[in-house]
Coordinates of C-alpha atoms in Angstrom, one line a residue:
X1 CA 117.5 156.4 -69.2
X2 CA 120.7 156.8 -68.0
X3 CA 123.9 156.3 -70.2
X4 CA 124.6 152.8 -69.2
X5 CA 121.1 151.5 -69.3
X6 CA 120.9 152.7 -72.6
X7 CA 124.0 150.6 -73.6
X8 CA 122.7 147.8 -71.8
X9 CA 119.7 147.5 -73.9
X10 CA 121.5 148.8 -77.2
X11 CA 123.7 145.3 -76.6
X12 CA 120.4 143.7 -76.1
X13 CA 118.9 145.0 -79.3
X14 CA 122.1 144.7 -81.4
X15 CA 122.6 140.9 -80.4
X16 CA 118.9 139.9 -81.4
X17 CA 119.4 142.1 -85.0
X18 CA 116.9 144.8 -84.4
X19 CA 119.4 147.3 -85.1
X20 CA 123.3 147.7 -86.6
X21 CA 126.2 148.7 -84.5
X22 CA 126.3 151.9 -86.1
X23 CA 122.5 152.8 -85.7
X24 CA 123.1 152.0 -82.1
X25 CA 126.5 154.3 -81.5
X26 CA 124.2 157.0 -83.7
X27 CA 121.5 156.7 -81.6
X28 CA 123.3 157.0 -78.3
X29 CA 125.8 159.8 -79.5
X30 CA 122.4 162.2 -80.2
X31 CA 120.0 160.9 -77.6
X32 CA 120.5 164.1 -75.6
X33 CA 117.8 163.6 -73.0
X34 CA 115.9 161.5 -75.1
X35 CA 115.7 157.2 -74.4
X36 CA 117.4 155.2 -77.0
X37 CA 113.9 154.0 -77.7
X38 CA 112.4 157.5 -78.5
X39 CA 115.8 158.2 -79.9
X40 CA 115.7 154.9 -82.5
X41 CA 112.4 155.6 -83.2
X42 CA 112.9 159.1 -84.3
X43 CA 115.6 158.3 -86.7
X44 CA 113.3 155.3 -88.2
X45 CA 115.9 152.3 -86.8
X46 CA 112.7 150.4 -84.9
X47 CA 109.6 151.7 -83.4
X48 CA 109.3 151.3 -79.7
X49 CA 106.9 148.0 -79.9
X50 CA 109.3 145.9 -82.1
X51 CA 112.0 147.4 -79.8
X52 CA 110.7 146.1 -76.9
X53 CA 109.5 142.4 -78.1
X54 CA 112.8 142.1 -79.1
X55 CA 114.5 143.1 -75.7
X56 CA 110.9 140.5 -74.2
X57 CA 112.5 137.8 -76.9
X58 CA 115.9 138.0 -75.8
X59 CA 115.3 137.7 -71.9
X60 CA 112.8 135.1 -72.2
X61 CA 110.2 137.7 -70.5
X62 CA 106.5 138.6 -71.1
X63 CA 105.8 141.2 -73.7
X64 CA 102.2 143.2 -72.8
X65 CA 100.5 145.2 -75.3
X66 CA 99.9 148.1 -72.8
X67 CA 97.0 149.5 -75.5
X68 CA 94.6 146.5 -75.1
X69 CA 95.9 145.3 -71.3
X70 CA 93.5 145.3 -68.7
X71 CA 95.4 147.3 -66.0
X72 CA 94.2 146.1 -62.4
X73 CA 94.1 149.4 -60.4
X74 CA 94.4 147.5 -57.4
X75 CA 98.1 146.6 -58.4
X76 CA 98.8 150.4 -60.2
X77 CA 97.6 152.0 -56.5
X78 CA 100.9 150.1 -55.1
X79 CA 103.2 152.5 -56.9
X80 CA 103.4 156.3 -56.6
X81 CA 103.2 158.2 -59.9
X82 CA 106.9 159.7 -59.2
X83 CA 108.7 156.5 -58.8
X84 CA 106.6 155.3 -61.4
X85 CA 107.9 158.1 -63.7
X86 CA 111.7 157.9 -62.2
X87 CA 111.5 154.5 -63.8
X88 CA 109.2 154.1 -66.3
X89 CA 107.4 151.2 -64.9
X90 CA 104.3 150.7 -63.9
X91 CA 102.5 147.2 -62.0
X92 CA 99.8 145.9 -64.1
X93 CA 98.5 142.8 -61.8
X94 CA 99.0 141.2 -58.7
X95 CA 99.3 137.2 -59.1
X96 CA 100.4 134.5 -57.1
X97 CA 101.4 136.9 -54.3
X98 CA 103.6 138.7 -56.3
X99 CA 103.3 142.5 -58.5
X100 CA 103.9 142.2 -62.1
X101 CA 105.0 145.3 -63.2
X102 CA 105.3 146.2 -66.7
X103 CA 108.9 148.3 -67.7
X104 CA 110.8 149.3 -70.7
X105 CA 114.1 148.4 -69.2
X106 CA 113.6 144.9 -67.3
X107 CA 117.5 144.7 -67.0
X108 CA 117.3 147.6 -64.5
X109 CA 118.1 145.9 -61.5
X110 CA 118.6 148.7 -59.1
X111 CA 114.5 150.1 -60.1
X112 CA 113.6 146.1 -59.1
X113 CA 115.6 146.4 -56.0
X114 CA 113.6 149.1 -55.3
X115 CA 110.4 148.3 -56.2
X116 CA 110.4 145.3 -54.2
X117 CA 111.3 147.2 -51.1
X118 CA 109.0 150.1 -51.5
X119 CA 105.9 148.0 -52.2
X120 CA 106.4 144.9 -50.4
X121 CA 106.3 142.4 -53.2
X122 CA 108.2 140.3 -55.2
X123 CA 108.6 141.9 -58.6
X124 CA 107.9 139.9 -62.0
X125 CA 108.6 142.3 -64.5
X126 CA 107.2 142.2 -68.0
X127 CA 108.3 144.2 -71.0
X128 CA 105.9 146.9 -72.7
X129 CA 106.9 149.5 -75.7
X130 CA 108.2 153.0 -73.4
X131 CA 105.4 155.1 -75.5
X132 CA 102.7 153.1 -73.9
X133 CA 104.1 152.9 -70.5
X134 CA 104.4 156.5 -70.6
X135 CA 100.6 157.2 -71.7
X136 CA 99.6 154.9 -68.9
X137 CA 101.8 156.0 -66.0
X138 CA 99.9 159.6 -67.1
X139 CA 97.0 158.1 -67.1
X140 CA 96.6 156.6 -63.4
X141 CA 98.2 159.8 -62.3
X142 CA 96.0 161.8 -63.5
X143 CA 93.0 160.0 -62.0
X144 CA 95.1 160.0 -58.6
X145 CA 95.6 163.6 -59.0
X146 CA 92.3 164.5 -59.8
X147 CA 90.8 162.7 -56.4
X148 CA 91.5 165.9 -54.4
X149 CA 90.0 168.1 -56.5
X150 CA 86.5 166.5 -56.6
X151 CA 83.9 168.3 -54.7
X152 CA 81.7 165.3 -52.2
X153 CA 85.4 163.6 -52.3
X154 CA 85.0 160.1 -50.8
X155 CA 87.6 160.9 -48.0
X156 CA 85.6 164.2 -46.9
X157 CA 82.0 162.9 -47.2
X158 CA 83.2 160.4 -43.9
X159 CA 81.4 161.7 -40.9
X160 CA 82.4 160.9 -36.9
X161 CA 85.1 159.1 -36.7
X162 CA 83.5 157.2 -34.3
X163 CA 80.6 155.8 -36.4
X164 CA 82.8 154.3 -38.8
X165 CA 83.0 150.6 -38.7
X166 CA 86.0 149.3 -36.9
X167 CA 86.9 147.1 -40.4
X168 CA 87.3 150.7 -42.1
X169 CA 90.4 151.9 -39.5
X170 CA 92.6 149.4 -40.7
X171 CA 93.8 149.8 -44.3
X172 CA 91.5 153.0 -44.7
X173 CA 93.6 154.7 -47.0
X174 CA 93.9 152.2 -49.3
X175 CA 90.1 151.6 -49.8
X176 CA 89.6 155.1 -50.1
X177 CA 92.6 155.8 -53.0
X178 CA 91.1 152.3 -54.6
X179 CA 87.2 153.6 -54.3
X180 CA 88.6 156.8 -56.0
X181 CA 90.2 155.2 -58.9
X182 CA 87.4 153.2 -59.8
X183 CA 85.5 156.4 -59.9
X184 CA 87.7 158.1 -61.6
X185 CA 88.6 155.8 -63.9
X186 CA 84.7 155.0 -65.3
X187 CA 84.9 159.0 -65.4
X188 CA 87.5 158.8 -68.0
X189 CA 86.5 155.9 -69.9
X190 CA 82.7 157.2 -70.4
X191 CA 80.9 154.3 -68.6
X192 CA 77.4 154.6 -67.8
X193 CA 77.1 152.2 -64.7
X194 CA 79.7 151.1 -61.9
X195 CA 78.8 147.4 -60.4
X196 CA 80.9 146.2 -57.3
X197 CA 79.7 142.4 -56.8
X198 CA 80.8 139.9 -54.7
X199 CA 81.6 136.6 -55.0
X200 CA 83.0 133.5 -52.8
X201 CA 86.3 134.2 -52.7
X202 CA 86.9 137.4 -54.5
X203 CA 85.3 140.9 -55.4
X204 CA 84.8 142.1 -59.2
X205 CA 84.1 145.6 -60.7
X206 CA 82.6 146.1 -64.2
X207 CA 81.9 149.0 -65.9
X208 CA 79.1 148.8 -68.2
X209 CA 80.4 151.0 -71.6
X210 CA 78.4 152.0 -74.5
X211 CA 75.5 149.5 -73.0
X212 CA 77.7 146.4 -72.8
X213 CA 80.0 145.3 -69.6
X214 CA 83.2 145.0 -69.1
X215 CA 85.4 143.6 -66.0
X216 CA 87.8 146.0 -64.9
X217 CA 89.5 144.1 -62.9
X218 CA 89.5 141.6 -59.3
X219 CA 90.1 141.6 -55.9
X220 CA 90.7 139.7 -52.9
X221 CA 87.1 139.5 -51.3
X222 CA 89.1 140.8 -48.2
X223 CA 88.4 144.3 -49.5
X224 CA 84.9 144.1 -50.3
X225 CA 83.1 144.8 -47.1
X226 CA 85.4 148.0 -46.6
X227 CA 84.9 149.1 -49.8
X228 CA 80.9 149.0 -49.8
X229 CA 81.3 150.5 -45.7
X230 CA 83.2 153.3 -47.8
X231 CA 80.5 154.0 -50.4
X232 CA 77.8 153.5 -48.0
X233 CA 78.9 156.7 -46.2
X234 CA 79.6 158.3 -48.9
X235 CA 76.0 158.1 -49.9
X236 CA 74.3 158.5 -47.1
X237 CA 73.2 155.3 -46.1
X238 CA 73.0 153.2 -42.9
X239 CA 76.4 151.8 -42.6
X240 CA 74.8 149.0 -40.3
X241 CA 72.2 148.0 -42.1
X242 CA 73.4 144.5 -44.5
X243 CA 70.4 142.9 -44.4
X244 CA 67.7 145.1 -46.8
X245 CA 68.3 146.9 -49.8
X246 CA 69.5 151.1 -49.8
X247 CA 69.7 153.8 -52.0
X248 CA 71.6 156.9 -51.5
X249 CA 73.6 159.5 -54.1
X250 CA 76.6 161.9 -53.7
X251 CA 78.2 163.8 -56.3
X252 CA 81.9 165.0 -57.6
X253 CA 83.2 167.0 -59.8
X254 CA 86.2 165.8 -62.2
X255 CA 88.3 168.3 -64.4
X256 CA 85.7 170.8 -64.6
X257 CA 82.7 168.7 -64.8
X258 CA 79.8 167.8 -62.6
X259 CA 78.5 164.0 -62.0
X260 CA 76.0 163.0 -59.5
X261 CA 76.2 159.2 -59.2
X262 CA 73.3 157.5 -57.9
X263 CA 73.9 154.4 -55.7
X264 CA 71.7 150.8 -54.9
X265 CA 72.9 148.5 -52.6
X266 CA 71.2 144.8 -52.9
X267 CA 72.2 142.3 -50.0
X268 CA 72.7 139.0 -52.3
X269 CA 74.2 135.7 -51.0
X270 CA 78.5 136.4 -51.2
X271 CA 77.7 139.9 -49.7
X272 CA 76.5 143.0 -50.8
X273 CA 75.9 144.1 -54.5
X274 CA 76.6 148.0 -55.2
X275 CA 76.1 149.6 -58.6
X276 CA 76.1 153.2 -59.3
X277 CA 75.0 154.7 -62.3
X278 CA 76.8 157.6 -63.5
X279 CA 74.7 160.8 -64.8
X280 CA 75.9 163.2 -66.2
X281 CA 74.7 166.8 -66.1
X282 CA 76.4 167.4 -69.9
X283 CA 74.5 164.1 -71.7
X284 CA 71.2 165.8 -70.9
X285 CA 72.3 169.1 -72.1
X286 CA 71.9 167.5 -76.0
X287 CA 69.7 168.7 -78.6
X288 CA 67.7 165.9 -80.7
X289 CA 69.8 166.6 -83.8
X290 CA 72.6 165.0 -81.6
X291 CA 70.9 162.2 -80.8
X292 CA 71.7 160.2 -84.2
X293 CA 68.2 161.0 -85.6
X294 CA 68.0 161.1 -89.7
X295 CA 66.5 163.8 -91.0
X296 CA 62.7 161.9 -92.0
X297 CA 62.3 160.4 -88.1
X298 CA 63.5 164.0 -86.8
X299 CA 60.8 166.1 -88.6
X300 CA 58.1 164.0 -87.4
X301 CA 58.8 164.8 -84.0
X302 CA 59.8 168.2 -84.4
X303 CA 56.2 168.3 -85.7
X304 CA 54.3 167.0 -83.0
X305 CA 56.4 169.2 -80.7
X306 CA 55.6 172.0 -82.4
X307 CA 52.0 171.5 -81.3
X308 CA 50.6 173.6 -78.1
X309 CA 49.0 170.3 -76.9
X310 CA 49.0 166.4 -77.0
X311 CA 50.6 163.6 -75.5
X312 CA 54.3 162.4 -76.9
X313 CA 55.4 159.3 -75.8
X314 CA 58.6 157.9 -76.0
X315 CA 59.0 153.9 -75.8
X316 CA 61.7 151.3 -75.2
X317 CA 63.2 148.9 -72.7
X318 CA 65.5 150.2 -69.9
X319 CA 68.3 151.6 -70.6
X320 CA 67.7 152.8 -74.7
X321 CA 68.3 156.2 -73.9
X322 CA 64.4 157.6 -73.5
X323 CA 65.2 160.0 -70.5
X324 CA 68.1 161.7 -72.5
X325 CA 65.5 162.0 -75.7
X326 CA 62.8 163.4 -73.3
X327 CA 64.9 166.1 -71.8
X328 CA 66.4 167.2 -75.4
X329 CA 62.9 167.5 -76.0
X330 CA 62.2 169.8 -73.1
X331 CA 65.7 171.6 -74.3
X332 CA 63.5 172.5 -77.4
X333 CA 60.5 173.5 -75.6
X334 CA 62.3 175.3 -72.3
X335 CA 62.0 178.6 -72.7
X336 CA 61.2 181.9 -70.1
X337 CA 57.6 182.3 -71.6
X338 CA 56.4 178.1 -70.6
X339 CA 55.7 177.2 -67.9
X340 CA 56.9 173.5 -67.8
X341 CA 56.5 170.9 -64.7
X342 CA 58.3 167.4 -64.5
X343 CA 57.7 165.1 -61.9
X344 CA 59.7 161.9 -62.3
X345 CA 61.0 159.0 -59.9
X346 CA 63.7 159.8 -59.4
X347 CA 65.2 163.1 -60.3
X348 CA 68.1 162.0 -61.9
X349 CA 69.0 165.6 -63.5
X350 CA 68.2 168.8 -62.1
X351 CA 67.8 171.9 -64.4
X352 CA 67.5 175.1 -64.3
X353 CA 64.1 176.6 -65.9
X354 CA 61.9 173.9 -64.9
X355 CA 60.1 172.7 -61.8
X356 CA 60.4 169.3 -60.9
X357 CA 58.6 166.8 -58.6
X358 CA 60.1 163.8 -56.6
X359 CA 57.8 161.1 -56.6
X360 CA 57.5 159.8 -53.0
X361 CA 55.4 156.6 -52.7
X362 CA 55.4 155.7 -49.0
X363 CA 54.7 159.6 -48.2
X364 CA 51.5 159.3 -50.6
X365 CA 53.3 161.5 -53.6
X366 CA 52.6 159.1 -56.6
X367 CA 52.8 160.0 -60.2
X368 CA 48.8 160.3 -60.1
X369 CA 49.0 162.8 -56.6
X370 CA 51.6 164.7 -58.5
X371 CA 50.1 164.9 -62.1
X372 CA 46.7 166.4 -60.3
X373 CA 48.2 168.7 -58.3
X374 CA 50.2 169.8 -61.4
X375 CA 47.8 170.1 -63.7
X376 CA 46.4 172.6 -60.8
X377 CA 49.5 175.1 -61.9
X378 CA 48.5 176.1 -65.2
X379 CA 51.4 174.0 -66.9
X380 CA 52.1 174.5 -70.5
X381 CA 54.2 171.4 -70.7
X382 CA 54.4 168.4 -68.3
X383 CA 56.7 165.5 -68.3
X384 CA 56.1 162.4 -66.9
X385 CA 58.9 160.3 -66.0
X386 CA 56.8 157.4 -67.0
X387 CA 53.1 156.0 -67.4
X388 CA 53.2 152.5 -64.8
X389 CA 49.1 152.5 -64.6
X390 CA 46.0 153.1 -65.4
X391 CA 45.6 156.3 -62.9
X392 CA 48.9 157.7 -64.3
X393 CA 47.7 157.2 -68.0
X394 CA 44.2 158.5 -67.9
X395 CA 45.5 161.6 -65.9
X396 CA 48.1 162.0 -68.7
X397 CA 45.9 161.2 -71.4
X398 CA 43.4 164.1 -69.8
X399 CA 45.8 166.8 -69.5
X400 CA 46.7 166.0 -73.3
X401 CA 43.2 166.4 -74.4
X402 CA 42.9 169.7 -72.4
X403 CA 45.5 171.8 -74.2
X404 CA 48.4 170.6 -71.9
X405 CA 51.8 169.3 -74.4
X406 CA 52.5 165.7 -72.4
X407 CA 56.0 164.4 -72.8
X408 CA 56.4 160.8 -71.3
X409 CA 57.6 157.1 -71.4
X410 CA 56.3 154.0 -72.2
X411 CA 57.8 150.2 -72.2
X412 CA 56.8 148.9 -75.5
X413 CA 59.1 147.1 -77.9
X414 CA 58.0 149.0 -80.6
X415 CA 55.7 153.0 -81.3
X416 CA 52.7 150.9 -82.8
X417 CA 52.8 148.9 -79.2
X418 CA 52.1 151.6 -77.3
X419 CA 48.5 151.9 -78.0
X420 CA 48.0 148.3 -77.5
X421 CA 49.9 148.8 -74.3
X422 CA 47.6 151.9 -72.8
X423 CA 44.3 149.9 -73.6
X424 CA 45.9 147.3 -71.6
X425 CA 46.2 149.5 -68.8
X426 CA 43.1 150.5 -69.0
X427 CA 42.7 153.6 -70.8
X428 CA 39.5 154.1 -73.3
X429 CA 40.9 153.7 -76.7
X430 CA 38.9 157.0 -77.8
X431 CA 40.7 158.8 -75.5
X432 CA 44.1 157.2 -76.3
X433 CA 43.5 157.8 -80.6
X434 CA 42.2 161.8 -79.8
X435 CA 45.2 162.3 -77.6
X436 CA 48.3 161.0 -78.8
X437 CA 50.1 163.0 -81.3
X438 CA 53.8 160.9 -82.1
X439 CA 54.8 158.2 -80.1
X440 CA 58.8 157.6 -80.6
X441 CA 60.2 154.0 -80.4
X442 CA 64.3 153.8 -79.9
X443 CA 67.7 151.7 -79.0
X444 CA 70.8 152.5 -78.3
X445 CA 73.4 151.3 -80.7
X446 CA 77.5 151.3 -80.7
X447 CA 78.9 153.7 -83.2
X448 CA 82.2 151.9 -85.3
X449 CA 85.5 153.3 -84.2
X450 CA 86.3 156.0 -86.7
X451 CA 89.8 155.1 -86.6
X452 CA 89.6 151.0 -87.0
X453 CA 86.3 150.3 -88.7
X454 CA 87.5 148.4 -91.7
X455 CA 85.7 148.6 -95.0
X456 CA 84.2 144.7 -96.7
X457 CA 82.0 143.6 -99.0
X458 CA 79.4 141.2 -97.8
X459 CA 78.2 138.2 -98.9
X460 CA 74.5 138.7 -100.8
X461 CA 73.1 135.2 -99.0
X462 CA 74.2 137.0 -95.5
X463 CA 72.1 139.9 -96.7
X464 CA 69.4 138.6 -97.8
X465 CA 68.8 136.1 -94.4
X466 CA 69.0 139.6 -92.1
X467 CA 66.5 141.3 -94.7
X468 CA 69.2 144.1 -95.6
X469 CA 67.9 146.3 -98.4
X470 CA 69.9 145.7 -102.0
X471 CA 69.5 146.1 -105.2
X472 CA 70.0 142.7 -106.6
X473 CA 73.8 142.5 -108.6
X474 CA 74.7 145.8 -106.4
X475 CA 76.0 144.6 -103.2
X476 CA 77.0 147.6 -101.1
X477 CA 80.2 148.5 -99.4
X478 CA 79.3 148.4 -95.4
X479 CA 81.9 148.8 -92.6
X480 CA 82.8 146.3 -89.6
X481 CA 84.3 146.4 -86.4
X482 CA 88.0 145.9 -86.0
X483 CA 89.6 146.7 -82.8
X484 CA 92.6 149.4 -82.0
X485 CA 94.2 151.2 -78.8
X486 CA 91.7 154.1 -79.3
X487 CA 88.3 151.9 -78.2
X488 CA 90.3 149.3 -76.2
X489 CA 90.2 146.7 -78.6
X490 CA 86.7 146.9 -79.0
X491 CA 85.8 148.0 -82.3
X492 CA 83.3 150.3 -81.2
X493 CA 83.4 154.0 -79.5
X494 CA 79.9 156.1 -78.4
X495 CA 76.6 155.5 -78.9
X496 CA 73.6 157.1 -81.0
X497 CA 70.0 156.5 -81.0
X498 CA 68.2 153.8 -83.8
X499 CA 64.3 155.6 -84.1
X500 CA 61.2 154.8 -85.2
X501 CA 58.6 157.3 -85.2
X502 CA 54.9 157.1 -85.6
X503 CA 52.9 160.1 -85.8
X504 CA 49.0 159.6 -85.8
X505 CA 46.8 160.3 -88.6
X506 CA 43.3 159.9 -88.9
X507 CA 43.4 156.3 -90.1
X508 CA 45.4 154.9 -87.8
X509 CA 42.9 156.9 -85.0
X510 CA 39.7 155.1 -86.3
X511 CA 42.3 151.7 -86.1
X512 CA 42.9 152.7 -82.7
X513 CA 39.2 152.9 -81.6
X514 CA 38.0 150.0 -83.1
X515 CA 41.0 147.9 -81.1
X516 CA 42.8 146.9 -84.0
X517 CA 45.8 144.5 -83.2
X518 CA 49.5 146.0 -83.4
X519 CA 50.4 144.3 -86.8
X520 CA 47.3 146.0 -88.3
X521 CA 48.6 149.2 -86.9
X522 CA 52.1 148.6 -87.6
X523 CA 51.4 147.9 -91.4
X524 CA 49.6 151.2 -91.8
X525 CA 51.9 152.9 -90.2
X526 CA 54.5 151.9 -92.6
X527 CA 52.0 152.3 -95.2
X528 CA 52.4 156.2 -94.2
X529 CA 56.0 156.7 -94.0
X530 CA 56.9 155.3 -90.4
X531 CA 60.7 154.0 -90.9
X532 CA 60.9 150.9 -88.7
X533 CA 63.9 150.6 -85.8
X534 CA 65.5 148.1 -88.3
X535 CA 65.2 150.0 -91.4
X536 CA 66.5 153.4 -89.6
X537 CA 69.7 151.0 -88.3
X538 CA 70.3 149.4 -91.4
X539 CA 70.0 153.1 -92.9
X540 CA 72.7 153.8 -90.3
X541 CA 74.9 150.8 -91.6
X542 CA 74.5 152.0 -94.9
X543 CA 75.9 155.4 -94.2
X544 CA 79.3 153.8 -92.2
X545 CA 78.1 154.8 -88.7
X546 CA 77.4 150.6 -87.2
X547 CA 77.9 147.5 -88.3
X548 CA 75.0 145.0 -89.3
X549 CA 75.8 143.1 -86.4
X550 CA 75.3 145.9 -84.1
X551 CA 71.9 146.9 -85.2
X552 CA 70.8 142.9 -85.4
X553 CA 72.1 143.1 -81.5
X554 CA 70.2 146.0 -80.4
X555 CA 67.0 145.9 -82.8
X556 CA 64.3 142.6 -82.0

C-alpha cells in the first residue's frame, strides 16, 4: 500500500473513531514496508477485521468476511495472480453484469480503473480484511500454479484439434482454466465428489465434502456444454454422444499426491449431468486403527482377520466407507507370503502386491465367473467388491468353507441383517452359519471441528428422547458444532467410522440355521457383547469427537 493510500485510509479510520490521530501518525512513521492495517494490528491499535468494517461503513460499501464467503471461481479467474497481489484485490462474484471485487482499500480509484480495463467489466467494490484477502489470493494463485504440474492435465489430454467440437474453439482457454480450477479446489477442500449440473438457465457446481453436498458456484448455462465436452475429452469418452450415459476416468498429480477421477456423464432434461468421484490413493493406505474404531469392536474384527479362513462381511449403504475398510483390512493381510486376489466393479484403487480383477459384464466376466477362475489360482485371501446375487454369494461362502479368507461387502442396514439378506438371496442358512466369522456394519459421521467445537450441558429430557445413556442426576458435558474459518463455517471437519461388529458364536450359528428373525439375532448378539451403531456413535459423542445431532443423522 502506497504512502498516499495509507494516509487516505488512515483519515477514514480516524474519522470513524477506530484509531486516534496519534496512533495513525505512529503507525505511518513506523510501518516501513508493511501496510497500514498490518502496522495497526501489530501495534494493537485495531485488528484488520474492524478496520475493514469501519472502511465499509464510512464509504457506504458492503463488508464481506472472506473466511466464510463462497468465492465464485468463475469470477476469480478473471484476474491474474500478479494483478491481484499488486492491488490486494480479488473478484468474488459476477452479479448483474458487474464484477464484484473484494478490496482492502476501495478508495484506490487507480486500481479500480485498471481492473475495469483488464477484465472488461464494470467494477463493484466490496471491503474485506487485508489478511483474509491475502490468504484468498494465495489460495487461488496456488490452484492456478499447480495446474501446470498435473499429470494427464486436461489441456494436455486433448487429442487432434479436428476432433474437438467447434464450440470448444471459442473461449477454450477460459473453459480449460475453469475446469482445472474446479478440480484443484475440490482436491484442496477434500471433496469426495464433484457435481456439474445443468438447469434451465444456469449451471451449478457442487462438492460433496465429508458426506454433505455444498454449492461452490453457479455460472451461465452457456458454459456448461463446453465444460462437459472438455471433461469427455479428458476422460476418454465419445464427445459426439449426448443421448447415452458414459463412463471414463483420468488422473492428476497435485502437490505430489496422485488422485484418480472416475467420471460418469448422464443425460438429463436440461443437458448432461457429470459426477466426478475423487479416488485418493493415500486414503486407502489407512490402517484399521485410523478409521475411528473403539477398542472393543477393533479387537473383535482383528480376531476374525487373524483366522486363515471364513467370511468377513462389511455392510452399510452406499458411501458409508465400506471399500476403505476392506482395503484397510487387506493392508493387514497383504504380505509377500500371501496370495491375495480381488474382484471389483470397478477397480477403484490399483495396489501393489495383489492381483486385481475388473468385472466386465458385457464380456461375460461377472463376479461369479471371475470368482470361479480365482479359486483355481490357489489364493489365500479373496476380496469380492460386493455380493449382489445368489451365484456370487454361494461361491464366496463355499470358498470361505474350503480354507480361504473371504472379504466382501453387502447392502444391509445393520450387522444382524446380513444373515437374513443372504438367506433371501437363496443361499442355504447352514452354509451361511458355518462360513461367516464376522459382520461389520458401519456409517461415516463427521468429526467436530477441533478449533470451534463448543462444550455445553444438554437437557435431561432431550437425552432421554434420543436414548442417550447417562446416570440420573449426572448429565454429561457434550460438544456441539459452531463453525469457524477453518471448517468453512460448518462446525465439522473430517469424518470417522461408526461401527457395529457381530462375531458369530455357536448360539448365533444355530439361530441362523433355524431362520431366526433379524430382531432375535440382534438381541442375542447384543447379549454377547455387540455394540450397536447407535451405542458406538454415542460413545464417540461422550469422547467429544462428534455431536448427538450428527449421530442421529447417520444412524437409523
